mmCIF file of C-alpha atoms in Angstrom:
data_model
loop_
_atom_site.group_PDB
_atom_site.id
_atom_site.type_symbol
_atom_site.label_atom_id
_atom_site.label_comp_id
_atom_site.label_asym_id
_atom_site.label_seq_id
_atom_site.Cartn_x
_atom_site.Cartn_y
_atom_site.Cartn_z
ATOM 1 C CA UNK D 19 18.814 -77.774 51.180
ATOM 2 C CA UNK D 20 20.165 -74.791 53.524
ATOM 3 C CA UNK D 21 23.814 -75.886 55.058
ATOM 4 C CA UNK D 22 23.025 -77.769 58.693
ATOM 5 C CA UNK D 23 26.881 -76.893 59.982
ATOM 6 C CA UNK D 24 27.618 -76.069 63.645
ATOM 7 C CA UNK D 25 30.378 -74.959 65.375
ATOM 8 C CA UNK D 26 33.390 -77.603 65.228
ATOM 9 C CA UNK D 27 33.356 -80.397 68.486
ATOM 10 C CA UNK D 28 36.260 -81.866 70.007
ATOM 11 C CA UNK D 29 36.067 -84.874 67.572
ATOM 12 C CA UNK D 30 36.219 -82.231 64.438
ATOM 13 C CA UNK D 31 39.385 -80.270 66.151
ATOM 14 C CA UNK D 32 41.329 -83.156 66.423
ATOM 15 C CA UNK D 33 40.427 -84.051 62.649
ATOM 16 C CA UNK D 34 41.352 -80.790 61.945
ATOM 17 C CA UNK D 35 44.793 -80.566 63.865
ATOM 18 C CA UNK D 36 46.006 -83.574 62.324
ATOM 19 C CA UNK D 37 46.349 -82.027 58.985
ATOM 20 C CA UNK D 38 49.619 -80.788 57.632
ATOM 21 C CA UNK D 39 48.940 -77.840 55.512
ATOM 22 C CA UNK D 40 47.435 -74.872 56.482
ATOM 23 C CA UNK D 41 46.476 -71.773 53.671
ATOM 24 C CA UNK D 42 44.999 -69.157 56.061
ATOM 25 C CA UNK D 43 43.138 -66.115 54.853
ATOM 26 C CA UNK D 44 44.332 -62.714 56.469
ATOM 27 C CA UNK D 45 42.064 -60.261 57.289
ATOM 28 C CA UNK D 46 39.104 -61.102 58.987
ATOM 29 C CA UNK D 47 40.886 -64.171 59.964
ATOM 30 C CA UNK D 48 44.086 -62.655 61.420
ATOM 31 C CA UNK D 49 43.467 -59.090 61.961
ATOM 32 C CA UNK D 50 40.867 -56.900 61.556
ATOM 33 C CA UNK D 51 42.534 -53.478 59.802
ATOM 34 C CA UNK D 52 45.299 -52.379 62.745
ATOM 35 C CA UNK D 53 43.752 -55.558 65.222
ATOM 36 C CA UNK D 54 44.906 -58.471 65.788
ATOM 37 C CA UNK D 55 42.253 -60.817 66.352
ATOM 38 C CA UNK D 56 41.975 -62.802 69.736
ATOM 39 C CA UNK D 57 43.561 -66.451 69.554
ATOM 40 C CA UNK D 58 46.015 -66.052 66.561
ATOM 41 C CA UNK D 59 49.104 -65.758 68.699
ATOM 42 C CA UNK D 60 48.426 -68.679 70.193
ATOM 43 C CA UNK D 61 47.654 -70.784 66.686
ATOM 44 C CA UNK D 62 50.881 -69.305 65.382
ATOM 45 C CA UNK D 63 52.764 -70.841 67.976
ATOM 46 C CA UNK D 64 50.501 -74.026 68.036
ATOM 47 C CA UNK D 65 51.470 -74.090 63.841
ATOM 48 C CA UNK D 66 55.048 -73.839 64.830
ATOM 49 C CA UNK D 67 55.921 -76.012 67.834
ATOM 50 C CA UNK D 68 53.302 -79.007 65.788
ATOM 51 C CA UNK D 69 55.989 -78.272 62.529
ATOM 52 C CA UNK D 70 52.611 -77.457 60.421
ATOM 53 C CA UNK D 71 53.401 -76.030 56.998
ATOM 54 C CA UNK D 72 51.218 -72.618 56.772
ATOM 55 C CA UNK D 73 50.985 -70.083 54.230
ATOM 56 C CA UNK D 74 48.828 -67.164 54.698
ATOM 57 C CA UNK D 75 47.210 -66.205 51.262
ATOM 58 C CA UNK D 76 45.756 -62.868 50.739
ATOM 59 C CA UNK D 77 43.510 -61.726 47.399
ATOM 60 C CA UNK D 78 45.130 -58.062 48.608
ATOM 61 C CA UNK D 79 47.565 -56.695 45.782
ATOM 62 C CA UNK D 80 48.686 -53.724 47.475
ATOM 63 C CA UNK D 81 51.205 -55.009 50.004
ATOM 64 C CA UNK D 82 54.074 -56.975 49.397
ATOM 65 C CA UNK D 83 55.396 -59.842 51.858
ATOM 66 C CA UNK D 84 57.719 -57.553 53.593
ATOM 67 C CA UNK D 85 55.156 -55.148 54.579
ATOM 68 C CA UNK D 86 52.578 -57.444 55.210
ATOM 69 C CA UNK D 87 55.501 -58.714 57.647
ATOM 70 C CA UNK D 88 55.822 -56.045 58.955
ATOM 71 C CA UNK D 89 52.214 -55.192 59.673
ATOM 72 C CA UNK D 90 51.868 -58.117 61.875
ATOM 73 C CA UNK D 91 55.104 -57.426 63.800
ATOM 74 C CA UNK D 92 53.475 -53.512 64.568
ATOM 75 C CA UNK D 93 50.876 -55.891 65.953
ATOM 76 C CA UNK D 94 53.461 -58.207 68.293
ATOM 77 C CA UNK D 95 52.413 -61.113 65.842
ATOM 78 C CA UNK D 96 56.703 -62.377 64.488
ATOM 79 C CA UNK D 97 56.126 -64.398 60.847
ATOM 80 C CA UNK D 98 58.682 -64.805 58.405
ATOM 81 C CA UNK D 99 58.093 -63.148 54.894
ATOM 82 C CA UNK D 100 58.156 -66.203 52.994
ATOM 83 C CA UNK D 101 54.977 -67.117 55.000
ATOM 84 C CA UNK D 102 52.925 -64.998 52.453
ATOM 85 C CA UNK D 103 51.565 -65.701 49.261
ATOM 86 C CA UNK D 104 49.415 -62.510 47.807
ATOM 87 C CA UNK D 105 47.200 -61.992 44.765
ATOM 88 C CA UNK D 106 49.867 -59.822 43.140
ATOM 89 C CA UNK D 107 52.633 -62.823 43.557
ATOM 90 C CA UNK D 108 49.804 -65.233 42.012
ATOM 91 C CA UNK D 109 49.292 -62.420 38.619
ATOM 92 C CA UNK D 110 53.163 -61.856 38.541
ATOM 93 C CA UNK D 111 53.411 -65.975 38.206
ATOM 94 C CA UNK D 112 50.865 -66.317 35.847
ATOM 95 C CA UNK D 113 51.917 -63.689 33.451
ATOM 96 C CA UNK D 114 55.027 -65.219 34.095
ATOM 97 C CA UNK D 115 53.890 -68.458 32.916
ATOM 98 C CA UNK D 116 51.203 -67.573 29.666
ATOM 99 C CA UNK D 117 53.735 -65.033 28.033
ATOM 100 C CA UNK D 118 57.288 -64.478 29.388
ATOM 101 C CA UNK D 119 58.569 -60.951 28.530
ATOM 102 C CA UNK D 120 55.287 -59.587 27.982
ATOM 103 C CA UNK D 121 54.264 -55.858 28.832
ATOM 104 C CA UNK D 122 51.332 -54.136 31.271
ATOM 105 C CA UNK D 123 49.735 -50.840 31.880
ATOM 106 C CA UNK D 124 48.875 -51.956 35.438
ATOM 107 C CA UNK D 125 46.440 -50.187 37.701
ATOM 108 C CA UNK D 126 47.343 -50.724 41.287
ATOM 109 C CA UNK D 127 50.205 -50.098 44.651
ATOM 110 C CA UNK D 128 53.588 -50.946 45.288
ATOM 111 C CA UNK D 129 52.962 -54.557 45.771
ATOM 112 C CA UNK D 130 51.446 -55.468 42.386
ATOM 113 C CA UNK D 131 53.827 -53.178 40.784
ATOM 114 C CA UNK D 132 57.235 -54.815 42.669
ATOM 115 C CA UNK D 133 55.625 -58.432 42.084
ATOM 116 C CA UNK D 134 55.246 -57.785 38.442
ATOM 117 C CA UNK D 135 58.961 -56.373 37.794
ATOM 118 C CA UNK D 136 60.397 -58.781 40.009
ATOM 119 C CA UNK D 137 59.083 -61.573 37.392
ATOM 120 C CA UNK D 138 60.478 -59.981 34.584
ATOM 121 C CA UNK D 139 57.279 -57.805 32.910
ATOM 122 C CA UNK D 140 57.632 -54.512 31.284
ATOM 123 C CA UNK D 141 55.585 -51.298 32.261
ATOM 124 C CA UNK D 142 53.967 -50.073 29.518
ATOM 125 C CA UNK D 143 51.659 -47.548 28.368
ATOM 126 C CA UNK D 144 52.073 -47.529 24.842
ATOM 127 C CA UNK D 145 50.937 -50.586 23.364
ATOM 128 C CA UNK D 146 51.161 -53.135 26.199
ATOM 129 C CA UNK D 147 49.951 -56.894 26.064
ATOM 130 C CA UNK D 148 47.845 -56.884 29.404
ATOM 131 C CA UNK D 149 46.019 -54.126 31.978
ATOM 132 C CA UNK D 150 46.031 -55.086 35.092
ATOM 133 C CA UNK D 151 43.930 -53.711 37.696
ATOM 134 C CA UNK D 152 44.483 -54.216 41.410
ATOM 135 C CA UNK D 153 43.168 -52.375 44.493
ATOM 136 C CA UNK D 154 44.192 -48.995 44.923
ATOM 137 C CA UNK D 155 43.484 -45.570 46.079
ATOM 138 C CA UNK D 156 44.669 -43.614 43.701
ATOM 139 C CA UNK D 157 42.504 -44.344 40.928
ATOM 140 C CA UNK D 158 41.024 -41.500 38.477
ATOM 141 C CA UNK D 159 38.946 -41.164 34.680
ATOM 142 C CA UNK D 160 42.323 -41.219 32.963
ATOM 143 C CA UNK D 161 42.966 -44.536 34.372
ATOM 144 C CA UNK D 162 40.188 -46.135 33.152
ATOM 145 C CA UNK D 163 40.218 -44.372 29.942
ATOM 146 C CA UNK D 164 44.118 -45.573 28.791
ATOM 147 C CA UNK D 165 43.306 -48.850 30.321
ATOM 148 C CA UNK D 166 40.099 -49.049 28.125
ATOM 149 C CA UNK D 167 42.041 -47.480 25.219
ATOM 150 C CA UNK D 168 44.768 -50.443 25.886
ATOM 151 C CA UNK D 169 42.228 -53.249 25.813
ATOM 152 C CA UNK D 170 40.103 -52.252 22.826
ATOM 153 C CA UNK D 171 43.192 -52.305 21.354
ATOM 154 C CA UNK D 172 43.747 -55.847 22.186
ATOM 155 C CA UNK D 173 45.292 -56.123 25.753
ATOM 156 C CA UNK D 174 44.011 -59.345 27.523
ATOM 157 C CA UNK D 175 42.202 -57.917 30.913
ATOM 158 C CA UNK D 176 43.441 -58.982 33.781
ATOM 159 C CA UNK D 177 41.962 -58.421 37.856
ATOM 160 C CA UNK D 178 44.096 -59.473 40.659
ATOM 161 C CA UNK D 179 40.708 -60.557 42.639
ATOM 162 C CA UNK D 180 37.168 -60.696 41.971
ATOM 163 C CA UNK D 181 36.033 -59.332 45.391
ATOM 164 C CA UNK D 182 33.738 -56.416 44.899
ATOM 165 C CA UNK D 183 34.490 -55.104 48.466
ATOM 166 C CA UNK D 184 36.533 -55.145 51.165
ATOM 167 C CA UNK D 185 36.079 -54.209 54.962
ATOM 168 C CA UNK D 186 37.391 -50.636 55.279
ATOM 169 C CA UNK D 187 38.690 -48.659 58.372
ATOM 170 C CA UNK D 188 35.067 -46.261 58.333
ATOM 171 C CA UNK D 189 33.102 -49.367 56.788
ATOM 172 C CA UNK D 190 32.667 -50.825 53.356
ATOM 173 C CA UNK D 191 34.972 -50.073 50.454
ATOM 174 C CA UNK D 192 34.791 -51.152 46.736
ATOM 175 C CA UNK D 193 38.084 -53.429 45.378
ATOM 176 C CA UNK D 194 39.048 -55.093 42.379
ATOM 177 C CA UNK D 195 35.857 -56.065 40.509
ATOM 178 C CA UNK D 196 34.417 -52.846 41.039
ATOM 179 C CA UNK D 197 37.590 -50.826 39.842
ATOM 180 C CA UNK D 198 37.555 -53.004 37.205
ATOM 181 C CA UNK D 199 33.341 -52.972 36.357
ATOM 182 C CA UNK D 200 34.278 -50.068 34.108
ATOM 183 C CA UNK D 201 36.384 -50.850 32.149
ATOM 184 C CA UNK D 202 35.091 -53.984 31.256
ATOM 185 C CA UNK D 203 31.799 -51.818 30.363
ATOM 186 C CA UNK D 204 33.696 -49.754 28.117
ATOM 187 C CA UNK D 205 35.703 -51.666 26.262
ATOM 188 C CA UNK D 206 33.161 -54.452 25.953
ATOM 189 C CA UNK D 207 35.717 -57.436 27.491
ATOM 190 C CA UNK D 208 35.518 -59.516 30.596
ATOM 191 C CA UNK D 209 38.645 -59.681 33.157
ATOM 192 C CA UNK D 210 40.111 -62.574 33.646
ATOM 193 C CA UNK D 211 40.650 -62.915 37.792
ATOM 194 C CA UNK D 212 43.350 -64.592 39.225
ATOM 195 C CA UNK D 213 43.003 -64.250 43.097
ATOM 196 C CA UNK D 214 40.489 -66.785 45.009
ATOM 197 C CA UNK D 215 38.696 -68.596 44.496
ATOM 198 C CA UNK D 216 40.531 -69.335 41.732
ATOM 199 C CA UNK D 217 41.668 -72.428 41.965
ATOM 200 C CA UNK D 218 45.256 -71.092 40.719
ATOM 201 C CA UNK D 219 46.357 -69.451 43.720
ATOM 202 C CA UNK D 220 44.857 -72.187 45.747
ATOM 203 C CA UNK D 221 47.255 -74.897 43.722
ATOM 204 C CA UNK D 222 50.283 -73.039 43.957
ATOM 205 C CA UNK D 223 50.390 -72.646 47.852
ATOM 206 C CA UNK D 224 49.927 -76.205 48.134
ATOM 207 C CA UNK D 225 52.919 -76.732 46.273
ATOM 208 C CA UNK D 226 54.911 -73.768 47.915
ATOM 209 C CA UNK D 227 53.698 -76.353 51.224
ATOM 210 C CA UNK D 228 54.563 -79.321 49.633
ATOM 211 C CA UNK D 229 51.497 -81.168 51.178
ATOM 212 C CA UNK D 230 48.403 -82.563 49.165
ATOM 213 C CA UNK D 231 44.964 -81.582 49.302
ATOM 214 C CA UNK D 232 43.833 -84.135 51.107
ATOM 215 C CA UNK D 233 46.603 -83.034 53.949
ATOM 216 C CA UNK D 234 45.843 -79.301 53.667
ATOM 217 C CA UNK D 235 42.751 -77.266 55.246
ATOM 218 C CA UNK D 236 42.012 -73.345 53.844
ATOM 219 C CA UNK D 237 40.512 -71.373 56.634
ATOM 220 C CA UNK D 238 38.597 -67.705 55.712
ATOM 221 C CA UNK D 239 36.086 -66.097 56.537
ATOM 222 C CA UNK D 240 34.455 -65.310 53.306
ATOM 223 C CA UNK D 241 32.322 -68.068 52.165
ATOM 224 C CA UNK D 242 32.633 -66.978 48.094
ATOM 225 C CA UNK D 243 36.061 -66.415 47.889
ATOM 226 C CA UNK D 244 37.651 -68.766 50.824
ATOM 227 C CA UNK D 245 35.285 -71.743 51.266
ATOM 228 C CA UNK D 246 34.152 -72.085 47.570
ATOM 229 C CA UNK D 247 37.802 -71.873 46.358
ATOM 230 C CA UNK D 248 38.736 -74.610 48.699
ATOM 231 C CA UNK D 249 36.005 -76.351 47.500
ATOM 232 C CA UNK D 250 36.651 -76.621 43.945
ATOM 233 C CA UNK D 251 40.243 -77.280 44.583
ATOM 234 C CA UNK D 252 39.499 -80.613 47.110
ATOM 235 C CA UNK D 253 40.725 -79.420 50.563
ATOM 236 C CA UNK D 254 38.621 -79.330 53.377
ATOM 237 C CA UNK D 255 37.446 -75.824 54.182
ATOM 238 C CA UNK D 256 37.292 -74.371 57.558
ATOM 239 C CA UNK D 257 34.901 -70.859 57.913
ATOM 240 C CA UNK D 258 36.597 -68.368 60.838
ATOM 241 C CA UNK D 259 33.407 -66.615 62.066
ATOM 242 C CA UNK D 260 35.489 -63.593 63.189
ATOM 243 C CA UNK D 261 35.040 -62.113 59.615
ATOM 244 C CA UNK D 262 32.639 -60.911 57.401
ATOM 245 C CA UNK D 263 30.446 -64.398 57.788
ATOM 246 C CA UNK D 264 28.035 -65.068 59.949
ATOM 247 C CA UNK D 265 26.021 -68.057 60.664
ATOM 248 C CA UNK D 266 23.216 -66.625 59.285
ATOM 249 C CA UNK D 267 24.832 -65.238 56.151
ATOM 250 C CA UNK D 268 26.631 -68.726 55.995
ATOM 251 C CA UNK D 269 23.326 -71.142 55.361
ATOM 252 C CA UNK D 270 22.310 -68.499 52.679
ATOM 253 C CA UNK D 271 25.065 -70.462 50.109
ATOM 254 C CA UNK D 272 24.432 -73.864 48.377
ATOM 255 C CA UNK D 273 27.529 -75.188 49.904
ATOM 256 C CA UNK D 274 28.880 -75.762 53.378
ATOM 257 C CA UNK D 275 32.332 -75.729 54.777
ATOM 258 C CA UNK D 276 33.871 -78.940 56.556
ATOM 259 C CA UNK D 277 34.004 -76.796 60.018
ATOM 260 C CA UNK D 278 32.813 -73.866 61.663
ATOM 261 C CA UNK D 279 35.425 -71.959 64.190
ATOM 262 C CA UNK D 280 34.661 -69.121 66.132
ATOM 263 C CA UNK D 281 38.505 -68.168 65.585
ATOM 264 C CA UNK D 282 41.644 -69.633 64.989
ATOM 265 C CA UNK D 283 42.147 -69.447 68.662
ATOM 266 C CA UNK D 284 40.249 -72.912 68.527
ATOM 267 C CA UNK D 285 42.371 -74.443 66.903
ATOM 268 C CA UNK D 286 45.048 -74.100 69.217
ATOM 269 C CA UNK D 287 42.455 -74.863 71.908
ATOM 270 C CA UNK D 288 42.610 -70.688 72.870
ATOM 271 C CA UNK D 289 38.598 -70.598 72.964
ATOM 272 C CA UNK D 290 38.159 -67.133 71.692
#
């Protein structure tokens, strides 16, 4: 049966409002590339004069909190750096967690690289215990070849997402999974992926919030990677259709979110 969603009603937005937690996806949801989208000031102010707990998750590796910070002030959008929670923080913690001390040849920028020293793993390209592969544009044949080298040797494989593209300034661009597609060809082992919709990264921002599912809504605009991920972790799931989604594209999945928003804006009752 196709999803029968529309567009959230007044009755829905005040259902909505009432929650506590908010885990917001980032770009098509806050900005598109250099853009702030229309309506997020004012749902960043309605989040902070309502004392909502938000965290703004992004399956991006490359940035760290700071810059993302930063980004959004370029933009004349002021959030603290503690407001975001990134695929590289969510691989730092769980390498953290399966094997403390351990060692990576890691494929990726500055902000899977700083996120992965700051919790204590070694670089290595000798004999490591994981690869890790995260966006990046600086990738080349003698990447994939030591990283293929490393997990035939018995590295554990290890993406920081599973998205296979990603919205580019001149149009489509390949990420994670399709960096990764390689070497998983040519060393014969699957990645393990850590960023949504793993339900990992979804759990550990609700307990950075300190709210529980049932008091938390995830709002994207991807309907495999946000919506599903909420899905299997028990919040409610709110699709932004300023993204990559459309209606169209949205009744094409088995599963439906619990609302339908133009933009945040809504929300905040900015009709965008």
């Amino acid at each position: 049966m196709r999803c029968r969603k529309e567009l959230a009603g007044s009755h829905e937005l005040e259902a909505l409002r009432s929650k506590r937690g908010f885990l917001c996806d980032m770009d098509g949801v806050i900005y598109h590339g250099n853009r702030l989208l229309a309506g997020v000031p004012a749902f960043v102010r309605w989040l902070e004069e309502n004392g909502k707990r938000y965290l703004f998750l992004t399956n991006g590796s490359g940035r760290t909190p700071l810059a993302l910070q930063q980004k959004l002030s370029r933009m004349g959008l002021e959030v603290d750096a503690s407001k975001f929670y990134t695929s590289a923080l969510a691989t730092a913690r769980f390498l953290q967690s399966q094997s403390p001390g351990c060692s990576a040849y890691i494929i990726g920028e500055s902000g899977l690289f700083n996120a992965l020293r700051e919790a204590g793993i070694a670089m290595n390209d000798s004999d490591p215990d994981y690869v890790v592969v995260g966006e990046t544009h600086n990738y080349s044949y003698d990447m994939i070849a030591r990283a293929v080298h490393h997990v035939r040797g018995g590295a554990k494989l290890i993406g920081t997402n599973s998205d296979l593209t990603d919205p580019g300034e001149h149009g489509i661009v390949p990420a994670c999974r399709a960096l990764i597609a390689p070497i998983e060809l040519a060393s014969e082992r699957k990645a393990y992926f850590i960023g949504k919709p793993n339900a990992l990264m979804m759990r550990t921002g609700l307990r950075m919030l300190g709210v529980h599912t049932s008091e938390a809504v995830i709002i994207g605009d991807r309907m495999d990677t946000d919506i599903v991920g909420g899905i299997e972790t028990g919040m409610d799931t709110v699709l932004a259709l300023s993204g990559v989604t459309d209606e169209k594209h949205m009744r094409s999945f088995p599963y439906c979110p619990q609302y339908i928003l133009n933009g945040v804006g809504d929300i905040a009752g900015d009709n965008v």
